[in-house]
Amino acid sequence: MLLEQKLIEQILDSALETGADFSEVYIEDHSASVLQSVSGRLEKSNNTRSFGVGIRVAKKFQSVYGYTNSKNPEDLIKLAKDLSKSFHDETLTKRTPLMELEVGKRHLVKIKPSEVKIPEKVKLLKEAYKYASEYDEVIKQVICYLVDDEKEVLIANSEGRFVTETRVKVRLMISAVASDKGMMQTGSDGDGSGKGYEFLFDEMDIKSHAESAARIAKTMLYADDCPSGVMPVVINNAFGGVIFHEACGHSLEATSVAKNASVFCGKLGTKVASDIVTAIDDGTIENGWGSANYDDEGYPQQRRVLIENGILKSYMIDKINARRMGMEPTGSSRRQDYKFSPTSRMSNTFIDNGTSTFEEIIANTKFGLFAKKMGGGSVNPGNGDFNFSVMEGYMIRDGKIAEPVKGAALVGNGAEILHKIDMIANNLERQRGMCGSASGSIPADVGQPTVRVTEITVGGRKKGA
Amino acid sequence: MNLDLLFKKAKEKGISDIQIYSSDRTSLSIEVFAGEVDKYEIADTKALTVKGVYNNKMGTFRTEILEDDIIDEILDTIIASAKEIDSLDDAIIYEGDEHYEKLDDLYNENLFNLDVQKKIDTILALDKYLHEYDERVTVVETMYSETNGEVLLKNSKGINLNNKANSAYIGGSVIVKDDFDQRVGFDVTISNDFNDFDIEKIGKDIVDDALASLGAKPVPSDNYEIVFSNGAIATLLSAFQGIFSADSVQKGLSLLKDKLNEVVGSDLVTIVDDPFMKKSSSSRSFDDEGVATHYKELVSNGVLKTYLHNLVTAKKDGVKSTGNGFGGSVSAVNLKLEAGKSTLEEMISSCEKGIFITNVQGAHAGVNAVSGDFSLQASGYLLEEGKKIRPVALITVAGNFLEMLKDITMVGNDSKMSYYGITSPSIKVKSMPVSGS
């Protein structure tokens, strides 16, 4: 146990003494390591051990939060009492006795990071370096990162909720730089999992990811600037799902919906996308990158159908915003660590399979941009305007993938683009991402099959399309 | 933690030199929504970062558990890491400098001691001001955030330095709406002097641009003269600041490689790192390696004068560290584009066919720091014959960072420190491709 149950109960009680109606304790013991290799040589080995306690106290819509690294009972009870001072009410809420919730633990891990010695980790970095650097002579630099993360969490609240969970994440990333005649371009690729090191040792195809990073760098090195203008865009599967994540996912989080700051407010049950679009946020996928047994308020993670055949079905809702919205929480509350108060966030979010094939989509596109691999992006949830960059792009001419183009950016509006998806392939894949928002940076999968958008503004350095 | 015990045990285990960097931080943040305190957060955290040299290689361990019984885990992990490190870099623990600048405005006791209720009242007043400012203002959130921090740097070569600083910001975001459009405004003002927080000025900075941009639409794709507002260009500078790092240069990851003493910008461009800047909570008299910081021109009238160095990159290049070793890498303390002589009005009125860009977004993804290419979502105002014609949104502005620096034709006198900690005036660029309708 991360803290004595008796102490946890005292903290929860102290927080309720002045009339708050909810108190919660989140405890985290966290080990992480980041290894970085440059040109095949291990350059950095950064190891972290963190511990912290976050206490949240709420009444109706109002919540206060405090955190500390102290394990000292006096410090923790003082923090709870300090937080409780924000509330003044004669009516006191009585705490429900703690009852440990067991959902049948899933997402089990075979080889925990703490069981792996550093030389074993270094071998993975050397392997990735070898495949990327040997890909082509224009590859002049390869930087690899190996990240692992092991976290024990305990969540208890005044409503009797009590859960514990071990969460493990591992990830290997490769970044290649191609250089020739004074020009330079980068490409990156990698994979990660909510499994342990068994994923990196046995399952991940390190060669294919390393070569993909090198291929992108080389292809973009000799690519022409992307033309600018409005055109059809075919967005490839896997990381292409970042478009949905940015353009729509964030605007479906209660963080923006509850405060009437989202374009999707009041749209439940209405048509928000073309008929062929079904989108899902699923935090239960076995060992998924964004999966967990429980969300960070101790509710079991769920599979949420957000949009079904174009109709808006659900938001992603945390406890406090649920009160504001008069709805039930959806198990969507997440946070980076104890330094953040939790709020509604995505988990593994993707557009579901359609009925077209990849080949049909390309063959049916006379002219446009094929965004084979997306970079990152961002959105303004207030009006849904988004932007994201294309890491590897090609022009489509006469139904065929033609010359590579670099420096493309896609800008548009989330609410509008959902109606403009006119073809969806049957090749759904998900990929790992880190999502930054109100409650910090968290692992989240994005995903989709290959989709076509009838028109989108493409920004590039070359004039005219 | 008993540091004497840590240092003693390190020596026993064969760690030749050791350095600790400890930080002790408290923070307060408050948010107001719909006229009520919606979020209130207090924190007190401590952390210790230990670096140890073993066989001339450096291992690092950061811990928030500060009891003595973690000492063995720290030292054993450092040794296990150092054994595997095979980079050719030297591991250096610094012996210290003769002189460290004395910075006395970094910590303002009055800010820390000011009653919390006064801080809450101020953002409630800002909330009220914004709600009453214009009937098109619909959603308002205001916030106050404050951090107080103390760091201690101590090593086995005799360095023993400390720094205490605090800082706060007040800001807010609004959604403004008319029958046809919805726009968002956001701004913050940063200072550790509460007297700098002028509700009216902060309020106008948050809401005016949002109101003026209602009805914004793209412009036809073409090349335009571009005026970047001080905030917009700071966002771009922030995304590209890594190119000045000698670590990036040495790894072949910076477009400034092999460009020392060459022209990299127009002669109007002077970029400095000023670690002693007033009213910046980032200001520091020593870096994380214990090297004294100093003022330096990185680009002087368009000519690249120096990269930023830490101990390792400096040794490789045969120069002295510039005191920019932060967080295990290299970065500027307070990056500043020096102000020029033009007023914003002069820049705007000089445009035949241009765009005044007040906001760029997606800088974390839309820039390639290696090639210098960028393509960013932007919004602002269409300019014709020197006049603001109408608001513009959902366009991208694309270019190459160095080409843009060379094409700067006017530099403003309206310097401002941005949310990103970069200080910059507005600038005008000759011509850039814009993608829109």
PDB file of C-alpha atoms in Angstrom, chain A residues 111-204:
ATOM      1  CA  ILE A 111       8.384  -8.064 -18.190  1.00  0.00           C
ATOM      2  CA  LYS A 112       8.284  -4.935 -16.044  1.00  0.00           C
ATOM      3  CA  PRO A 113      10.839  -2.166 -16.800  1.00  0.00           C
ATOM      4  CA  SER A 114      12.274  -2.554 -13.298  1.00  0.00           C
ATOM      5  CA  GLU A 115      13.242  -6.158 -14.175  1.00  0.00           C
ATOM      6  CA  VAL A 116      15.297  -5.153 -17.231  1.00  0.00           C
ATOM      7  CA  LYS A 117      18.987  -4.292 -16.886  1.00  0.00           C
ATOM      8  CA  ILE A 118      20.385  -1.297 -18.777  1.00  0.00           C
ATOM      9  CA  PRO A 119      22.612  -3.384 -21.154  1.00  0.00           C
ATOM     10  CA  GLU A 120      19.477  -5.186 -22.417  1.00  0.00           C
ATOM     11  CA  LYS A 121      17.870  -1.830 -23.148  1.00  0.00           C
ATOM     12  CA  VAL A 122      20.989  -0.545 -24.933  1.00  0.00           C
ATOM     13  CA  LYS A 123      20.861  -3.530 -27.323  1.00  0.00           C
ATOM     14  CA  LEU A 124      17.463  -2.347 -28.576  1.00  0.00           C
ATOM     15  CA  LEU A 125      18.846   1.130 -29.286  1.00  0.00           C
ATOM     16  CA  LYS A 126      21.842  -0.299 -31.169  1.00  0.00           C
ATOM     17  CA  GLU A 127      19.563  -2.488 -33.272  1.00  0.00           C
ATOM     18  CA  ALA A 128      17.341   0.455 -34.223  1.00  0.00           C
ATOM     19  CA  TYR A 129      20.407   2.569 -35.076  1.00  0.00           C
ATOM     20  CA  LYS A 130      21.858  -0.144 -37.280  1.00  0.00           C
ATOM     21  CA  TYR A 131      18.757  -0.517 -39.478  1.00  0.00           C
ATOM     22  CA  ALA A 132      18.185   3.236 -39.851  1.00  0.00           C
ATOM     23  CA  SER A 133      21.810   4.160 -40.557  1.00  0.00           C
ATOM     24  CA  GLU A 134      22.371   1.341 -43.063  1.00  0.00           C
ATOM     25  CA  TYR A 135      19.258   2.261 -45.031  1.00  0.00           C
ATOM     26  CA  ASP A 136      21.005   4.730 -47.319  1.00  0.00           C
ATOM     27  CA  GLU A 137      24.191   6.772 -47.475  1.00  0.00           C
ATOM     28  CA  VAL A 138      22.282  10.068 -47.262  1.00  0.00           C
ATOM     29  CA  ILE A 139      21.313   9.168 -43.678  1.00  0.00           C
ATOM     30  CA  LYS A 140      23.865  11.221 -41.746  1.00  0.00           C
ATOM     31  CA  GLN A 141      22.468  11.120 -38.232  1.00  0.00           C
ATOM     32  CA  VAL A 142      20.253   8.775 -36.236  1.00  0.00           C
ATOM     33  CA  ILE A 143      18.937   9.552 -32.782  1.00  0.00           C
ATOM     34  CA  CYS A 144      17.019   6.888 -30.879  1.00  0.00           C
ATOM     35  CA  TYR A 145      15.036   7.120 -27.676  1.00  0.00           C
ATOM     36  CA  LEU A 146      13.961   4.284 -25.416  1.00  0.00           C
ATOM     37  CA  VAL A 147      11.431   5.302 -22.817  1.00  0.00           C
ATOM     38  CA  ASP A 148       9.894   3.182 -20.093  1.00  0.00           C
ATOM     39  CA  ASP A 149       7.482   4.066 -17.399  1.00  0.00           C
ATOM     40  CA  GLU A 150       6.108   2.127 -14.444  1.00  0.00           C
ATOM     41  CA  LYS A 151       3.525   3.636 -12.168  1.00  0.00           C
ATOM     42  CA  GLU A 152       1.687   2.438  -9.065  1.00  0.00           C
ATOM     43  CA  VAL A 153      -1.457   4.438  -8.457  1.00  0.00           C
ATOM     44  CA  LEU A 154      -4.017   4.432  -5.684  1.00  0.00           C
ATOM     45  CA  ILE A 155      -7.263   6.368  -5.899  1.00  0.00           C
ATOM     46  CA  ALA A 156      -9.706   6.671  -3.008  1.00  0.00           C
ATOM     47  CA  ASN A 157     -12.661   8.987  -2.516  1.00  0.00           C
ATOM     48  CA  SER A 158     -15.319   9.956  -0.007  1.00  0.00           C
ATOM     49  CA  GLU A 159     -17.948   7.979  -1.933  1.00  0.00           C
ATOM     50  CA  GLY A 160     -16.193   4.739  -0.953  1.00  0.00           C
ATOM     51  CA  ARG A 161     -14.358   4.259  -4.238  1.00  0.00           C
ATOM     52  CA  PHE A 162     -10.969   2.616  -3.757  1.00  0.00           C
ATOM     53  CA  VAL A 163      -8.786   1.266  -6.574  1.00  0.00           C
ATOM     54  CA  THR A 164      -5.147   0.424  -7.137  1.00  0.00           C
ATOM     55  CA  GLU A 165      -3.393  -0.236 -10.396  1.00  0.00           C
ATOM     56  CA  THR A 166       0.051  -0.755 -11.909  1.00  0.00           C
ATOM     57  CA  ARG A 167       0.486   0.968 -15.272  1.00  0.00           C
ATOM     58  CA  VAL A 168       3.394   0.239 -17.585  1.00  0.00           C
ATOM     59  CA  LYS A 169       4.354   1.886 -20.876  1.00  0.00           C
ATOM     60  CA  VAL A 170       7.340   1.253 -23.122  1.00  0.00           C
ATOM     61  CA  ARG A 171       8.295   3.035 -26.337  1.00  0.00           C
ATOM     62  CA  LEU A 172      11.148   3.061 -28.855  1.00  0.00           C
ATOM     63  CA  MET A 173      11.475   5.990 -31.243  1.00  0.00           C
ATOM     64  CA  ILE A 174      13.855   6.568 -34.120  1.00  0.00           C
ATOM     65  CA  SER A 175      14.646   9.892 -35.716  1.00  0.00           C
ATOM     66  CA  ALA A 176      16.759   9.960 -38.881  1.00  0.00           C
ATOM     67  CA  VAL A 177      18.354  12.954 -40.572  1.00  0.00           C
ATOM     68  CA  ALA A 178      19.117  12.835 -44.282  1.00  0.00           C
ATOM     69  CA  SER A 179      21.510  15.366 -45.702  1.00  0.00           C
ATOM     70  CA  ASP A 180      22.865  16.079 -49.165  1.00  0.00           C
ATOM     71  CA  LYS A 181      24.203  19.211 -50.897  1.00  0.00           C
ATOM     72  CA  GLY A 182      23.469  21.423 -47.901  1.00  0.00           C
ATOM     73  CA  MET A 183      19.849  20.310 -47.629  1.00  0.00           C
ATOM     74  CA  MET A 184      18.540  18.499 -44.586  1.00  0.00           C
ATOM     75  CA  GLN A 185      15.322  16.676 -43.737  1.00  0.00           C
ATOM     76  CA  THR A 186      14.219  14.500 -40.860  1.00  0.00           C
ATOM     77  CA  GLY A 187      11.965  11.488 -40.586  1.00  0.00           C
ATOM     78  CA  SER A 188      10.784   9.723 -37.505  1.00  0.00           C
ATOM     79  CA  ASP A 189       8.932   6.576 -36.600  1.00  0.00           C
ATOM     80  CA  GLY A 190       8.585   4.202 -33.686  1.00  0.00           C
ATOM     81  CA  ASP A 191       6.179   2.157 -31.670  1.00  0.00           C
ATOM     82  CA  GLY A 192       5.087   1.692 -28.081  1.00  0.00           C
ATOM     83  CA  SER A 193       2.714  -0.295 -25.958  1.00  0.00           C
ATOM     84  CA  GLY A 194       0.931  -0.682 -22.663  1.00  0.00           C
ATOM     85  CA  LYS A 195       2.733  -4.004 -22.405  1.00  0.00           C
ATOM     86  CA  GLY A 196       6.138  -4.416 -20.798  1.00  0.00           C
ATOM     87  CA  TYR A 197       9.508  -5.136 -22.401  1.00  0.00           C
ATOM     88  CA  GLU A 198       8.076  -8.317 -23.982  1.00  0.00           C
ATOM     89  CA  PHE A 199       6.654  -5.922 -26.586  1.00  0.00           C
ATOM     90  CA  LEU A 200      10.069  -4.468 -27.487  1.00  0.00           C
ATOM     91  CA  PHE A 201      11.951  -7.779 -27.261  1.00  0.00           C
ATOM     92  CA  ASP A 202       9.501 -10.026 -29.126  1.00  0.00           C
ATOM     93  CA  GLU A 203       6.742  -8.141 -30.914  1.00  0.00           C
ATOM     94  CA  MET A 204       7.905  -4.818 -32.307  1.00  0.00           C
TER      95      MET A 204
END
